[in-house]
Amino acid sequence: GTRFNATVECNIFPQSFKDQMVKADDRSTIMVMKPFKASSRVFKNKTAAEISRIEKEKGVGLKFQDIGELVKFDMLREGIEKGDPDHGIWNCGQSVCLVDDVPTCRELVSRLIREAHEALDGVSFALARSRL
């Protein structure tokens, strides 16, 4: 899902969110809401950092009300409307560090197929031939 959020056709996220995905590295996501057994991996932005700070600060005394306003979907919706990727939390997989462009879906799928064929060609000597 994360990779397709950074495509031309993705009409949920504005370009500013996609730009953040392109800039991401392997430390650009964070787990939030673990104390509530409702953990979610999100893009590490200002809102996510604030949630993490509160979770650590409160420790075992953490109550949902301490972070409730920060995790509301309404906050993310406002961020999307403003084009502000730091306003609200948005789910994002660790694979975001591999995003380096914003192609069309067609270009992305073609690339994935081509790269899969290249990878298979590179290991074909190790695969047994099927008799089917």
PDB file of C-alpha atoms in Angstrom:
ATOM      1  CA  GLY A   1       0.000   0.000   0.000  1.00  0.00           C
ATOM      2  CA  THR A   2       2.707   2.509   0.932  1.00  0.00           C
ATOM      3  CA  ARG A   3       4.341   2.389  -2.504  1.00  0.00           C
ATOM      4  CA  PHE A   4       1.075   3.074  -4.295  1.00  0.00           C
ATOM      5  CA  ASN A   5       0.440   6.106  -2.055  1.00  0.00           C
ATOM      6  CA  ALA A   6       3.415   7.696  -3.798  1.00  0.00           C
ATOM      7  CA  THR A   7       2.006   7.480  -7.321  1.00  0.00           C
ATOM      8  CA  VAL A   8       0.546  10.116  -9.597  1.00  0.00           C
ATOM      9  CA  GLU A   9      -2.919   8.554  -9.386  1.00  0.00           C
ATOM     10  CA  CYS A  10      -3.101   8.549  -5.577  1.00  0.00           C
ATOM     11  CA  ASN A  11      -5.677  11.259  -4.985  1.00  0.00           C
ATOM     12  CA  ILE A  12      -5.808  10.947  -1.197  1.00  0.00           C
ATOM     13  CA  PHE A  13      -2.396  12.419  -0.424  1.00  0.00           C
ATOM     14  CA  PRO A  14      -1.321  15.779  -1.839  1.00  0.00           C
ATOM     15  CA  GLN A  15       2.120  16.176  -3.423  1.00  0.00           C
ATOM     16  CA  SER A  16       3.619  17.416  -0.132  1.00  0.00           C
ATOM     17  CA  PHE A  17       2.945  13.993   1.460  1.00  0.00           C
ATOM     18  CA  LYS A  18       4.397  12.207  -1.563  1.00  0.00           C
ATOM     19  CA  ASP A  19       7.489  14.424  -1.400  1.00  0.00           C
ATOM     20  CA  GLN A  20       8.009  13.332   2.224  1.00  0.00           C
ATOM     21  CA  MET A  21       7.820   9.693   1.132  1.00  0.00           C
ATOM     22  CA  VAL A  22      10.469  10.283  -1.537  1.00  0.00           C
ATOM     23  CA  LYS A  23      12.774  11.902   1.069  1.00  0.00           C
ATOM     24  CA  ALA A  24      12.226   9.102   3.607  1.00  0.00           C
ATOM     25  CA  ASP A  25      14.980   6.883   4.915  1.00  0.00           C
ATOM     26  CA  ASP A  26      14.993   3.716   7.013  1.00  0.00           C
ATOM     27  CA  ARG A  27      14.192   5.696  10.178  1.00  0.00           C
ATOM     28  CA  SER A  28      11.164   7.529   8.781  1.00  0.00           C
ATOM     29  CA  THR A  29       8.473   5.411  10.401  1.00  0.00           C
ATOM     30  CA  ILE A  30       7.519   4.881  14.034  1.00  0.00           C
ATOM     31  CA  MET A  31       5.163   2.647  15.996  1.00  0.00           C
ATOM     32  CA  VAL A  32       2.486   4.461  17.992  1.00  0.00           C
ATOM     33  CA  MET A  33      -0.304   3.315  20.329  1.00  0.00           C
ATOM     34  CA  LYS A  34       1.524   0.143  21.425  1.00  0.00           C
ATOM     35  CA  PRO A  35       0.442   0.618  25.060  1.00  0.00           C
ATOM     36  CA  PHE A  36      -3.171   0.182  23.944  1.00  0.00           C
ATOM     37  CA  LYS A  37      -2.506  -3.038  22.008  1.00  0.00           C
ATOM     38  CA  ALA A  38      -3.526  -1.089  18.904  1.00  0.00           C
ATOM     39  CA  SER A  39      -0.082  -0.402  17.503  1.00  0.00           C
ATOM     40  CA  SER A  40       0.223   1.246  14.145  1.00  0.00           C
ATOM     41  CA  ARG A  41       3.288   2.031  12.033  1.00  0.00           C
ATOM     42  CA  VAL A  42       3.062   5.619  10.822  1.00  0.00           C
ATOM     43  CA  PHE A  43       5.238   8.145   9.046  1.00  0.00           C
ATOM     44  CA  LYS A  44       7.493   9.822  11.602  1.00  0.00           C
ATOM     45  CA  ASN A  45       6.278  13.410  11.479  1.00  0.00           C
ATOM     46  CA  LYS A  46       5.764  16.073  14.172  1.00  0.00           C
ATOM     47  CA  THR A  47       2.440  14.600  15.318  1.00  0.00           C
ATOM     48  CA  ALA A  48       3.859  11.076  15.576  1.00  0.00           C
ATOM     49  CA  ALA A  49       6.879  12.375  17.494  1.00  0.00           C
ATOM     50  CA  GLU A  50       4.570  14.153  19.941  1.00  0.00           C
ATOM     51  CA  ILE A  51       2.525  10.982  20.458  1.00  0.00           C
ATOM     52  CA  SER A  52       5.712   9.005  21.086  1.00  0.00           C
ATOM     53  CA  ARG A  53       6.952  11.640  23.554  1.00  0.00           C
ATOM     54  CA  ILE A  54       3.688  11.527  25.499  1.00  0.00           C
ATOM     55  CA  GLU A  55       3.646   7.715  25.511  1.00  0.00           C
ATOM     56  CA  LYS A  56       7.182   7.628  26.957  1.00  0.00           C
ATOM     57  CA  GLU A  57       6.557  10.443  29.418  1.00  0.00           C
ATOM     58  CA  LYS A  58       3.345   8.950  30.835  1.00  0.00           C
ATOM     59  CA  GLY A  59       4.583   5.355  30.819  1.00  0.00           C
ATOM     60  CA  VAL A  60       2.202   2.959  32.576  1.00  0.00           C
ATOM     61  CA  GLY A  61      -0.019   5.897  33.561  1.00  0.00           C
ATOM     62  CA  LEU A  62      -0.847   6.656  29.925  1.00  0.00           C
ATOM     63  CA  LYS A  63      -4.528   7.028  29.144  1.00  0.00           C
ATOM     64  CA  PHE A  64      -6.004   7.182  25.672  1.00  0.00           C
ATOM     65  CA  GLN A  65      -7.243  10.685  26.433  1.00  0.00           C
ATOM     66  CA  ASP A  66      -3.581  11.769  26.624  1.00  0.00           C
ATOM     67  CA  ILE A  67      -3.128  11.186  22.882  1.00  0.00           C
ATOM     68  CA  GLY A  68      -6.723  10.891  21.646  1.00  0.00           C
ATOM     69  CA  GLU A  69      -6.864  14.265  19.915  1.00  0.00           C
ATOM     70  CA  LEU A  70      -3.570  13.565  18.124  1.00  0.00           C
ATOM     71  CA  VAL A  71      -4.676  10.241  16.651  1.00  0.00           C
ATOM     72  CA  LYS A  72      -8.087  11.314  15.378  1.00  0.00           C
ATOM     73  CA  PHE A  73      -8.621  10.886  11.655  1.00  0.00           C
ATOM     74  CA  ASP A  74     -10.035  14.414  11.604  1.00  0.00           C
ATOM     75  CA  MET A  75      -6.569  15.762  12.354  1.00  0.00           C
ATOM     76  CA  LEU A  76      -5.103  13.898   9.373  1.00  0.00           C
ATOM     77  CA  ARG A  77      -7.982  15.091   7.191  1.00  0.00           C
ATOM     78  CA  GLU A  78      -7.096  18.687   8.139  1.00  0.00           C
ATOM     79  CA  GLY A  79      -3.457  17.984   7.274  1.00  0.00           C
ATOM     80  CA  ILE A  80      -4.457  16.629   3.880  1.00  0.00           C
ATOM     81  CA  GLU A  81      -6.663  19.662   3.211  1.00  0.00           C
ATOM     82  CA  LYS A  82      -3.826  22.030   4.194  1.00  0.00           C
ATOM     83  CA  GLY A  83      -1.182  19.963   2.386  1.00  0.00           C
ATOM     84  CA  ASP A  84       0.663  19.636   5.723  1.00  0.00           C
ATOM     85  CA  PRO A  85       2.210  16.154   6.163  1.00  0.00           C
ATOM     86  CA  ASP A  86       3.108  16.982   9.793  1.00  0.00           C
ATOM     87  CA  HIS A  87      -0.549  17.498  10.794  1.00  0.00           C
ATOM     88  CA  GLY A  88      -2.005  14.152  11.879  1.00  0.00           C
ATOM     89  CA  ILE A  89      -0.659  10.630  11.641  1.00  0.00           C
ATOM     90  CA  TRP A  90      -0.767   8.488   8.505  1.00  0.00           C
ATOM     91  CA  ASN A  91      -0.027   4.803   8.160  1.00  0.00           C
ATOM     92  CA  CYS A  92       3.171   4.083   6.338  1.00  0.00           C
ATOM     93  CA  GLY A  93       5.209   0.897   5.985  1.00  0.00           C
ATOM     94  CA  GLN A  94       8.961   0.561   6.406  1.00  0.00           C
ATOM     95  CA  SER A  95       9.184   0.136   2.649  1.00  0.00           C
ATOM     96  CA  VAL A  96       8.807   3.916   2.369  1.00  0.00           C
ATOM     97  CA  CYS A  97      12.617   4.112   2.469  1.00  0.00           C
ATOM     98  CA  LEU A  98      12.641   2.460  -0.968  1.00  0.00           C
ATOM     99  CA  VAL A  99      10.421   5.113  -2.550  1.00  0.00           C
ATOM    100  CA  ASP A 100      12.545   7.378  -4.719  1.00  0.00           C
ATOM    101  CA  ASP A 101      10.043   8.784  -7.192  1.00  0.00           C
ATOM    102  CA  VAL A 102       6.340   9.374  -7.872  1.00  0.00           C
ATOM    103  CA  PRO A 103       5.541   7.392 -11.027  1.00  0.00           C
ATOM    104  CA  THR A 104       2.195   6.556 -12.560  1.00  0.00           C
ATOM    105  CA  CYS A 105       0.680   3.244 -11.469  1.00  0.00           C
ATOM    106  CA  ARG A 106       1.304   1.904 -14.959  1.00  0.00           C
ATOM    107  CA  GLU A 107       5.003   2.809 -14.748  1.00  0.00           C
ATOM    108  CA  LEU A 108       5.287   1.348 -11.255  1.00  0.00           C
ATOM    109  CA  VAL A 109       3.653  -1.986 -12.127  1.00  0.00           C
ATOM    110  CA  SER A 110       5.738  -2.277 -15.313  1.00  0.00           C
ATOM    111  CA  ARG A 111       8.876  -1.623 -13.273  1.00  0.00           C
ATOM    112  CA  LEU A 112       7.889  -4.209 -10.652  1.00  0.00           C
ATOM    113  CA  ILE A 113       7.308  -6.837 -13.338  1.00  0.00           C
ATOM    114  CA  ARG A 114      10.589  -6.020 -15.099  1.00  0.00           C
ATOM    115  CA  GLU A 115      12.548  -6.150 -11.825  1.00  0.00           C
ATOM    116  CA  ALA A 116      10.900  -9.462 -10.875  1.00  0.00           C
ATOM    117  CA  HIS A 117      11.913 -10.962 -14.232  1.00  0.00           C
ATOM    118  CA  GLU A 118      15.460  -9.664 -13.794  1.00  0.00           C
ATOM    119  CA  ALA A 119      15.663 -11.136 -10.301  1.00  0.00           C
ATOM    120  CA  LEU A 120      14.332 -14.503 -11.500  1.00  0.00           C
ATOM    121  CA  ASP A 121      16.756 -14.532 -14.430  1.00  0.00           C
ATOM    122  CA  GLY A 122      19.561 -14.005 -11.940  1.00  0.00           C
ATOM    123  CA  VAL A 123      18.643 -17.096  -9.936  1.00  0.00           C
ATOM    124  CA  SER A 124      17.190 -19.311 -12.664  1.00  0.00           C
ATOM    125  CA  PHE A 125      20.239 -21.569 -12.526  1.00  0.00           C
ATOM    126  CA  ALA A 126      19.289 -22.502  -8.968  1.00  0.00           C
ATOM    127  CA  LEU A 127      15.658 -23.322  -9.752  1.00  0.00           C
ATOM    128  CA  ALA A 128      14.651 -26.808 -10.809  1.00  0.00           C
ATOM    129  CA  ARG A 129      12.800 -26.990 -14.112  1.00  0.00           C
ATOM    130  CA  SER A 130       9.147 -27.871 -13.792  1.00  0.00           C
ATOM    131  CA  ARG A 131       7.823 -30.893 -15.678  1.00  0.00           C
ATOM    132  CA  LEU A 132       4.394 -29.322 -16.048  1.00  0.00           C
TER     133      LEU A 132
END
